[in-house]
Structure formats: structure tokens, C-alpha cells
């Protein structure tokens, strides 16, 4: 198990900006972040610049803006399950 934190970003579109601001106060640059649902629509260049371990589920990758696509690892559900099991701490922001 790794000592960094896994963050799951799963916010409604109207709340996503607040969630990204909350994340900036909590997350370290080496933490892993899985972006889910409407939050995928608001991944900005600043977010991909600040965090190197970003993930998106394969069925939601079409929601990513073009600037973010090359910086986010696209994973399947089985890989997501494996990723979750690697962490001692998991924080969900909605």
C-alpha cells in the first residue's frame, strides 16, 4: 500500500469548481486523482499541471477537453478497482 492519498472527484457540474478549490487545499502533487462524471468536463490545464497522477474512466474520456487528454491516464473499471486497493486513504469530493 502506498502512503499517498487517492482522491475521487465526483461532483455535479455546478459544484465542480468548488471541489477543485477544495482539492487544492488538501492534495499533494504526488497524490492520485480519479475524475468521474461531470467533473471530467472541467479538467483545466492548471489541474493537469499541478497533479501528475490523474485518471479518468474509459467510458468518460470523450468528456475530456483536448488540452487535458494527453495528461490523464484513461483506465477501465478493473484498473480502477486495482488502483483503489493500493491506497490506505481515499477521499471523495462531491
PDB file of C-alpha atoms in Angstrom:
ATOM      1  CA  UNK A   1       0.000   0.000   0.000  1.00  0.00           C
ATOM      2  CA  UNK A   2       1.152   3.498  -0.766  1.00  0.00           C
ATOM      3  CA  UNK A   3       1.237   6.410   1.669  1.00  0.00           C
ATOM      4  CA  UNK A   4      -0.218   8.990  -0.678  1.00  0.00           C
ATOM      5  CA  UNK A   5      -3.945   9.665  -0.878  1.00  0.00           C
ATOM      6  CA  UNK A   6      -6.421   8.719  -3.572  1.00  0.00           C
ATOM      7  CA  UNK A   7      -8.938  11.465  -4.327  1.00  0.00           C
ATOM      8  CA  UNK A   8     -12.183  10.681  -6.130  1.00  0.00           C
ATOM      9  CA  UNK A   9     -13.653  13.794  -7.728  1.00  0.00           C
ATOM     10  CA  UNK A  10     -17.333  13.163  -8.411  1.00  0.00           C
ATOM     11  CA  UNK A  11     -19.142  16.481  -8.307  1.00  0.00           C
ATOM     12  CA  UNK A  12     -22.193  17.834 -10.059  1.00  0.00           C
ATOM     13  CA  UNK A  13     -21.237  20.267 -12.802  1.00  0.00           C
ATOM     14  CA  UNK A  14     -22.463  23.264 -10.774  1.00  0.00           C
ATOM     15  CA  UNK A  15     -20.279  22.286  -7.799  1.00  0.00           C
ATOM     16  CA  UNK A  16     -17.141  21.191  -9.637  1.00  0.00           C
ATOM     17  CA  UNK A  17     -15.261  24.480  -9.360  1.00  0.00           C
ATOM     18  CA  UNK A  18     -15.682  24.459  -5.560  1.00  0.00           C
ATOM     19  CA  UNK A  19     -14.497  20.850  -5.424  1.00  0.00           C
ATOM     20  CA  UNK A  20     -11.353  21.680  -7.440  1.00  0.00           C
ATOM     21  CA  UNK A  21     -10.643  24.540  -4.995  1.00  0.00           C
ATOM     22  CA  UNK A  22     -11.136  22.183  -2.038  1.00  0.00           C
ATOM     23  CA  UNK A  23      -8.788  19.683  -3.651  1.00  0.00           C
ATOM     24  CA  UNK A  24      -6.078  22.329  -3.981  1.00  0.00           C
ATOM     25  CA  UNK A  25      -6.202  22.823  -0.200  1.00  0.00           C
ATOM     26  CA  UNK A  26      -5.927  19.104   0.598  1.00  0.00           C
ATOM     27  CA  UNK A  27      -3.981  17.272  -2.090  1.00  0.00           C
ATOM     28  CA  UNK A  28      -0.244  16.934  -2.569  1.00  0.00           C
ATOM     29  CA  UNK A  29       1.246  16.914  -6.059  1.00  0.00           C
ATOM     30  CA  UNK A  30       2.033  13.186  -5.830  1.00  0.00           C
ATOM     31  CA  UNK A  31      -1.474  12.130  -4.761  1.00  0.00           C
ATOM     32  CA  UNK A  32      -3.621  10.237  -7.245  1.00  0.00           C
ATOM     33  CA  UNK A  33      -6.862  11.725  -8.516  1.00  0.00           C
ATOM     34  CA  UNK A  34      -9.672   9.928 -10.328  1.00  0.00           C
ATOM     35  CA  UNK A  35     -12.070  12.299 -12.065  1.00  0.00           C
ATOM     36  CA  UNK A  36     -15.621  10.988 -12.510  1.00  0.00           C
ATOM     37  CA  UNK A  37     -18.848  12.195 -14.095  1.00  0.00           C
ATOM     38  CA  UNK A  38     -19.410  15.912 -14.652  1.00  0.00           C
ATOM     39  CA  UNK A  39     -16.050  16.762 -13.086  1.00  0.00           C
ATOM     40  CA  UNK A  40     -14.375  15.371 -16.214  1.00  0.00           C
ATOM     41  CA  UNK A  41     -15.831  18.299 -18.167  1.00  0.00           C
ATOM     42  CA  UNK A  42     -13.916  20.813 -16.062  1.00  0.00           C
ATOM     43  CA  UNK A  43     -10.380  19.437 -16.002  1.00  0.00           C
ATOM     44  CA  UNK A  44      -8.283  22.506 -16.815  1.00  0.00           C
ATOM     45  CA  UNK A  45      -4.642  22.925 -17.870  1.00  0.00           C
ATOM     46  CA  UNK A  46      -3.862  24.181 -14.346  1.00  0.00           C
ATOM     47  CA  UNK A  47      -5.150  20.960 -12.830  1.00  0.00           C
ATOM     48  CA  UNK A  48      -3.084  18.745 -15.110  1.00  0.00           C
ATOM     49  CA  UNK A  49      -0.074  20.962 -14.424  1.00  0.00           C
ATOM     50  CA  UNK A  50      -0.446  20.648 -10.645  1.00  0.00           C
ATOM     51  CA  UNK A  51      -1.148  16.900 -10.423  1.00  0.00           C
ATOM     52  CA  UNK A  52       0.726  14.221 -12.331  1.00  0.00           C
ATOM     53  CA  UNK A  53      -1.368  11.189 -11.303  1.00  0.00           C
ATOM     54  CA  UNK A  54      -4.725  11.915 -12.922  1.00  0.00           C
ATOM     55  CA  UNK A  55      -7.134   9.212 -14.066  1.00  0.00           C
ATOM     56  CA  UNK A  56     -10.415   9.070 -15.951  1.00  0.00           C
ATOM     57  CA  UNK A  57     -12.618   6.064 -16.679  1.00  0.00           C
ATOM     58  CA  UNK A  58     -12.571   4.960 -20.303  1.00  0.00           C
ATOM     59  CA  UNK A  59     -16.313   5.416 -20.767  1.00  0.00           C
ATOM     60  CA  UNK A  60     -15.973   9.104 -19.776  1.00  0.00           C
ATOM     61  CA  UNK A  61     -12.872  10.025 -21.764  1.00  0.00           C
ATOM     62  CA  UNK A  62     -14.925  11.686 -24.509  1.00  0.00           C
ATOM     63  CA  UNK A  63     -15.879  14.350 -21.943  1.00  0.00           C
ATOM     64  CA  UNK A  64     -12.252  15.472 -21.541  1.00  0.00           C
ATOM     65  CA  UNK A  65     -11.203  18.673 -23.235  1.00  0.00           C
ATOM     66  CA  UNK A  66      -8.442  18.262 -25.804  1.00  0.00           C
ATOM     67  CA  UNK A  67      -5.810  20.081 -23.717  1.00  0.00           C
ATOM     68  CA  UNK A  68      -6.198  17.616 -20.853  1.00  0.00           C
ATOM     69  CA  UNK A  69      -6.359  14.329 -22.773  1.00  0.00           C
ATOM     70  CA  UNK A  70      -2.625  13.736 -23.072  1.00  0.00           C
ATOM     71  CA  UNK A  71      -2.076  14.312 -19.338  1.00  0.00           C
ATOM     72  CA  UNK A  72      -4.724  11.950 -17.980  1.00  0.00           C
ATOM     73  CA  UNK A  73      -4.438   8.182 -17.799  1.00  0.00           C
ATOM     74  CA  UNK A  74      -7.560   6.504 -19.119  1.00  0.00           C
ATOM     75  CA  UNK A  75      -8.427   3.392 -17.120  1.00  0.00           C
ATOM     76  CA  UNK A  76     -11.002   0.605 -17.246  1.00  0.00           C
ATOM     77  CA  UNK A  77     -13.195  -0.334 -14.280  1.00  0.00           C
ATOM     78  CA  UNK A  78     -10.945  -3.282 -13.400  1.00  0.00           C
ATOM     79  CA  UNK A  79      -7.913  -0.972 -13.319  1.00  0.00           C
ATOM     80  CA  UNK A  80      -9.905   1.453 -11.169  1.00  0.00           C
ATOM     81  CA  UNK A  81     -10.619  -1.336  -8.672  1.00  0.00           C
ATOM     82  CA  UNK A  82      -6.929  -2.270  -8.596  1.00  0.00           C
ATOM     83  CA  UNK A  83      -5.973   1.379  -8.094  1.00  0.00           C
ATOM     84  CA  UNK A  84      -8.338   1.814  -5.144  1.00  0.00           C
ATOM     85  CA  UNK A  85      -6.880  -1.246  -3.414  1.00  0.00           C
ATOM     86  CA  UNK A  86      -3.389   0.294  -3.470  1.00  0.00           C
ATOM     87  CA  UNK A  87      -4.265   3.099  -1.048  1.00  0.00           C
ATOM     88  CA  UNK A  88      -4.748   3.364   2.694  1.00  0.00           C
ATOM     89  CA  UNK A  89      -6.571   6.699   2.373  1.00  0.00           C
ATOM     90  CA  UNK A  90      -9.310   7.623  -0.062  1.00  0.00           C
ATOM     91  CA  UNK A  91     -11.161  10.942  -0.071  1.00  0.00           C
ATOM     92  CA  UNK A  92     -14.307  11.539  -2.113  1.00  0.00           C
ATOM     93  CA  UNK A  93     -15.188  15.100  -3.031  1.00  0.00           C
ATOM     94  CA  UNK A  94     -18.719  15.710  -4.306  1.00  0.00           C
TER      95      UNK A  94
END
